[in-house]
Tab-separated table of C-alpha atoms in Angstrom:
chain	number	residue	atom	x	y	z
C	1	MET	CA	0.000	0.000	0.000
C	2	LYS	CA	1.340	3.398	-1.050
C	3	ILE	CA	0.268	6.806	0.239
C	4	PHE	CA	0.494	9.608	-2.311
C	5	ALA	CA	-0.185	13.230	-1.440
C	6	VAL	CA	-0.373	16.528	-3.278
C	7	GLY	CA	1.071	19.835	-2.155
C	8	MET	CA	-0.166	23.319	-3.041
C	9	ASN	CA	-3.332	22.174	-4.841
C	10	TYR	CA	-5.626	25.047	-3.780
C	11	LEU	CA	-4.922	28.615	-4.844
C	12	MET	CA	-5.603	30.281	-1.498
C	13	HIS	CA	-3.413	27.751	0.307
C	14	THR	CA	-0.452	28.729	-1.882
C	15	GLU	CA	-0.994	32.327	-0.764
C	16	GLU	CA	-1.347	31.188	2.840
C	17	LEU	CA	2.090	29.550	2.787
C	18	ASP	CA	4.031	31.772	0.390
C	19	GLY	CA	2.347	35.177	0.564
C	20	HIS	CA	1.101	35.152	-3.026
C	21	ALA	CA	-1.287	32.953	-4.999
C	22	TYR	CA	0.055	30.850	-7.855
C	23	ARG	CA	-0.473	27.601	-9.744
C	24	PRO	CA	2.460	25.157	-9.817
C	25	LYS	CA	3.518	24.132	-13.317
C	26	GLU	CA	2.953	20.463	-12.460
C	27	PRO	CA	1.415	18.657	-9.475
C	28	ILE	CA	3.652	18.614	-6.399
C	29	ILE	CA	3.674	14.956	-5.369
C	30	PHE	CA	5.137	13.446	-2.231
C	31	THR	CA	4.684	10.141	-0.437
C	32	LYS	CA	4.164	9.046	3.132
C	33	ALA	CA	5.483	5.856	4.702
C	34	ASP	CA	2.954	3.099	5.349
C	35	SER	CA	3.635	3.542	9.081
C	36	ALA	CA	2.193	7.054	8.760
C	37	LEU	CA	-1.318	5.654	8.370
C	38	LEU	CA	-3.801	5.946	11.241
C	39	LYS	CA	-7.423	4.852	10.936
C	40	ASP	CA	-10.323	3.507	12.994
C	41	ARG	CA	-10.354	6.653	15.172
C	42	LYS	CA	-6.969	5.952	16.711
C	43	PRO	CA	-5.494	8.986	18.502
C	44	PHE	CA	-2.697	11.098	17.086
C	45	PHE	CA	0.234	11.483	19.466
C	46	VAL	CA	1.685	14.948	18.895
C	47	PRO	CA	5.496	14.668	18.595
C	48	ASP	CA	7.303	16.768	21.188
C	49	ASP	CA	10.592	17.000	19.302
C	50	MET	CA	9.571	18.192	15.824
C	51	GLY	CA	8.418	21.758	16.447
C	52	ARG	CA	5.044	23.025	15.288
C	53	ILE	CA	2.684	20.331	13.937
C	54	ASP	CA	-0.097	21.569	11.643
C	55	TYR	CA	-3.345	19.887	10.614
C	56	GLU	CA	-4.170	19.817	6.902
C	57	GLY	CA	-7.643	18.492	6.154
C	58	GLU	CA	-8.269	17.147	2.673
C	59	LEU	CA	-10.205	14.728	0.535
C	60	VAL	CA	-8.662	11.278	0.121
C	61	VAL	CA	-9.567	8.837	-2.641
C	62	ARG	CA	-9.025	5.079	-2.608
C	63	ILE	CA	-7.450	3.331	-5.588
C	64	CYS	CA	-9.466	0.276	-6.590
C	65	ARG	CA	-7.543	-1.362	-9.449
C	66	LEU	CA	-4.081	-1.873	-10.912
C	67	GLY	CA	-2.980	0.771	-13.371
C	68	LYS	CA	0.049	2.275	-15.083
C	69	ALA	CA	0.237	5.241	-17.511
C	70	ILE	CA	-3.512	5.812	-17.173
C	71	PRO	CA	-5.069	8.236	-19.683
C	72	GLU	CA	-6.921	11.029	-17.917
C	73	ARG	CA	-10.207	10.122	-19.642
C	74	PHE	CA	-10.114	6.680	-17.988
C	75	ALA	CA	-8.797	7.759	-14.587
C	76	HIS	CA	-12.258	7.789	-12.957
C	77	ARG	CA	-12.299	3.996	-13.224
C	78	TYR	CA	-9.351	3.663	-10.830
C	79	TYR	CA	-10.850	4.997	-7.587
C	80	ASP	CA	-14.089	4.033	-5.899
C	81	ALA	CA	-14.419	5.792	-2.539
C	82	VAL	CA	-13.651	9.049	-0.771
C	83	THR	CA	-13.106	10.230	2.779
C	84	VAL	CA	-11.582	13.125	4.700
C	85	GLY	CA	-7.977	12.731	5.753
C	86	LEU	CA	-5.474	14.643	7.847
C	87	ASP	CA	-2.025	15.298	6.442
C	88	PHE	CA	-0.193	16.266	9.632
C	89	THR	CA	2.858	18.369	8.813
C	90	ALA	CA	5.908	19.308	10.870
C	91	ARG	CA	5.747	22.907	9.665
C	92	ASP	CA	9.067	24.163	11.047
C	93	LEU	CA	10.901	21.262	9.424
C	94	GLN	CA	9.006	21.759	6.167
C	95	GLN	CA	9.876	25.453	5.991
C	96	GLN	CA	13.529	24.624	6.522
C	97	ALA	CA	13.382	21.906	3.855
C	98	ARG	CA	11.750	24.270	1.362
C	99	ARG	CA	14.368	26.975	1.987
C	100	GLU	CA	17.180	24.502	1.445
C	101	GLY	CA	15.582	22.589	-1.435
C	102	LEU	CA	15.457	19.359	0.573
C	103	PRO	CA	12.871	16.539	0.432
C	104	TRP	CA	9.736	16.596	2.573
C	105	THR	CA	10.105	12.969	3.682
C	106	ILE	CA	10.460	13.565	7.417
C	107	CYS	CA	8.184	16.594	7.804
C	108	LYS	CA	5.324	14.888	5.948
C	109	GLY	CA	5.871	11.154	6.320
C	110	PHE	CA	6.571	10.602	10.010
C	111	ASP	CA	4.667	7.904	11.925
C	112	GLY	CA	0.988	8.695	12.454
C	113	SER	CA	0.921	11.663	10.084
C	114	ALA	CA	-1.759	10.298	7.728
C	115	ILE	CA	-5.256	9.985	9.235
C	116	ILE	CA	-8.202	8.675	7.252
C	117	GLY	CA	-11.884	8.550	8.109
C	118	GLU	CA	-14.690	6.240	7.019
C	119	TRP	CA	-15.025	5.575	3.317
C	120	LEU	CA	-17.996	6.794	1.305
C	121	PRO	CA	-18.536	5.142	-2.087
C	122	LEU	CA	-18.347	7.256	-5.200
C	123	GLN	CA	-20.434	4.668	-7.005
C	124	GLN	CA	-22.274	1.579	-5.890
C	125	GLN	CA	-20.275	-1.542	-6.673
C	126	GLN	CA	-21.128	-5.113	-5.849
C	127	GLY	CA	-18.984	-6.310	-2.987
C	128	SER	CA	-17.814	-2.801	-2.023
C	129	ASP	CA	-16.370	-2.594	1.478
C	130	ALA	CA	-17.214	1.095	1.840
C	131	SER	CA	-18.670	1.671	5.258
C	132	CYS	CA	-21.663	3.782	4.277
C	133	GLY	CA	-24.365	3.362	1.660
C	134	THR	CA	-24.348	7.052	0.670
C	135	SER	CA	-23.095	7.384	-2.893
C	136	PHE	CA	-21.688	10.414	-4.712
C	137	SER	CA	-21.445	10.659	-8.474
C	138	SER	CA	-18.403	12.921	-8.744
C	139	VAL	CA	-15.578	13.679	-6.353
C	140	GLN	CA	-15.120	17.143	-7.880
C	141	SER	CA	-18.611	18.195	-6.777
C	142	LEU	CA	-17.954	17.549	-3.088
C	143	ARG	CA	-17.687	20.073	-0.283
C	144	PHE	CA	-15.822	19.169	2.876
C	145	ARG	CA	-14.711	20.767	6.099
C	146	LEU	CA	-12.564	20.282	9.181
C	147	ASP	CA	-13.647	21.275	12.694
C	148	LYS	CA	-11.240	21.779	15.579
C	149	ASN	CA	-12.704	21.654	19.070
C	150	GLY	CA	-16.174	22.291	17.663
C	151	GLU	CA	-15.258	25.240	15.423
C	152	THR	CA	-14.816	25.060	11.650
C	153	VAL	CA	-11.221	25.846	10.663
C	154	GLN	CA	-11.151	24.662	7.043
C	155	GLN	CA	-13.774	24.520	4.296
C	156	GLY	CA	-13.060	23.148	0.863
C	157	PHE	CA	-14.768	22.566	-2.474
C	158	ALA	CA	-13.146	19.878	-4.590
C	159	GLY	CA	-13.994	21.799	-7.742
C	160	ASP	CA	-11.410	24.400	-6.668
C	161	MET	CA	-8.500	21.960	-6.944
C	162	LEU	CA	-5.798	23.301	-9.248
C	163	PHE	CA	-5.194	19.749	-10.479
C	164	LYS	CA	-8.352	17.622	-10.487
C	165	VAL	CA	-8.401	14.045	-9.214
C	166	ASP	CA	-8.382	12.496	-12.699
C	167	GLU	CA	-5.410	14.670	-13.681
C	168	LEU	CA	-3.561	13.566	-10.553
C	169	ILE	CA	-4.270	9.871	-11.150
C	170	SER	CA	-3.013	10.141	-14.723
C	171	TYR	CA	0.084	12.119	-13.714
C	172	ILE	CA	1.121	9.882	-10.805
C	173	SER	CA	0.619	6.707	-12.857
C	174	ARG	CA	3.263	7.916	-15.306
C	175	PHE	CA	5.878	7.287	-12.616
C	176	PHE	CA	4.311	4.744	-10.231
C	177	THR	CA	2.149	1.692	-10.783
C	178	LEU	CA	-1.081	2.244	-8.874
C	179	LYS	CA	-2.375	-0.745	-6.946
C	180	THR	CA	-5.618	-1.610	-5.203
C	181	GLY	CA	-5.641	-0.037	-1.751
C	182	ASP	CA	-3.263	2.824	-2.527
C	183	LEU	CA	-4.373	6.197	-1.156
C	184	LEU	CA	-4.286	9.661	-2.671
C	185	PHE	CA	-4.452	12.740	-0.424
C	186	THR	CA	-5.595	15.417	-2.861
C	187	GLY	CA	-4.364	18.605	-1.162
C	188	THR	CA	-5.573	20.974	1.530
C	189	PRO	CA	-7.536	24.221	1.252
C	190	VAL	CA	-6.732	27.413	3.134
C	191	GLY	CA	-6.957	27.415	6.932
C	192	VAL	CA	-4.166	25.129	8.125
C	193	GLY	CA	-3.008	25.605	11.701
C	194	PRO	CA	-1.276	24.036	14.689
C	195	VAL	CA	-2.520	21.214	16.891
C	196	ALA	CA	-1.834	20.619	20.559
C	197	VAL	CA	-2.429	17.860	23.059
C	198	GLY	CA	-6.140	17.750	23.877
C	199	ASP	CA	-7.415	18.989	20.510
C	200	PHE	CA	-10.326	17.137	18.874
C	201	LEU	CA	-10.609	17.171	15.083
C	202	GLU	CA	-13.667	16.201	13.015
C	203	GLY	CA	-13.917	15.887	9.245
C	204	TYR	CA	-17.101	16.174	7.188
C	205	ILE	CA	-18.057	15.464	3.587
C	206	GLU	CA	-21.117	17.560	2.829
C	207	ASP	CA	-23.058	17.200	6.103
C	208	GLN	CA	-21.800	13.733	7.016
C	209	ARG	CA	-19.103	13.281	9.645
C	210	VAL	CA	-16.549	10.731	8.476
C	211	LEU	CA	-13.486	11.468	10.622
C	212	GLU	CA	-12.739	11.905	14.311
C	213	CYS	CA	-9.249	12.343	15.748
C	214	ARG	CA	-8.100	13.141	19.273
C	215	CYS	CA	-4.662	14.570	19.812
C	216	LYS	CA	-2.718	13.201	22.778
């Protein structure tokens, strides 16, 4: 199982981090280690030796079949469910890495840094293991949000992605073979911020809560 993620995929988030809005020439892709994955409402233990840790709420899609060099027009066939995820980021380490042109491996891929909620199917499929019967026809039509301690801190509309999900699937599959069970974190909207011990995070797709995470 591979975890792919996308950086700087919402215009206002690029301004939030860099002081001006821009569109990257190509998708900014990074990966997380498999030990980064947390699910089933397991708590996130905030590292005490990595500086500021930020939440980044985003839509996550689940790859459902094997594929390589996938044409964009067929990419919708390669994912079958969506949820809200948290891409926890060691922001101080990331800023240093960006200044020095270094990889994001540690600041993005450390243990426990990838949280996923309950899966919602994008289309009804026989034998689907998605945990809810609600079905959505298009990932790009979805609205989602992240609440922190009962207050909304991020709101996103998937249609605002700079690189849409099908574009991302096609682009990533040029370099990596996609396999069933791989995950794609599609990027975070504006509103990222720090977490601390005791915080409680909740993720919603439309009006349905799919993610809960306590920080310890």
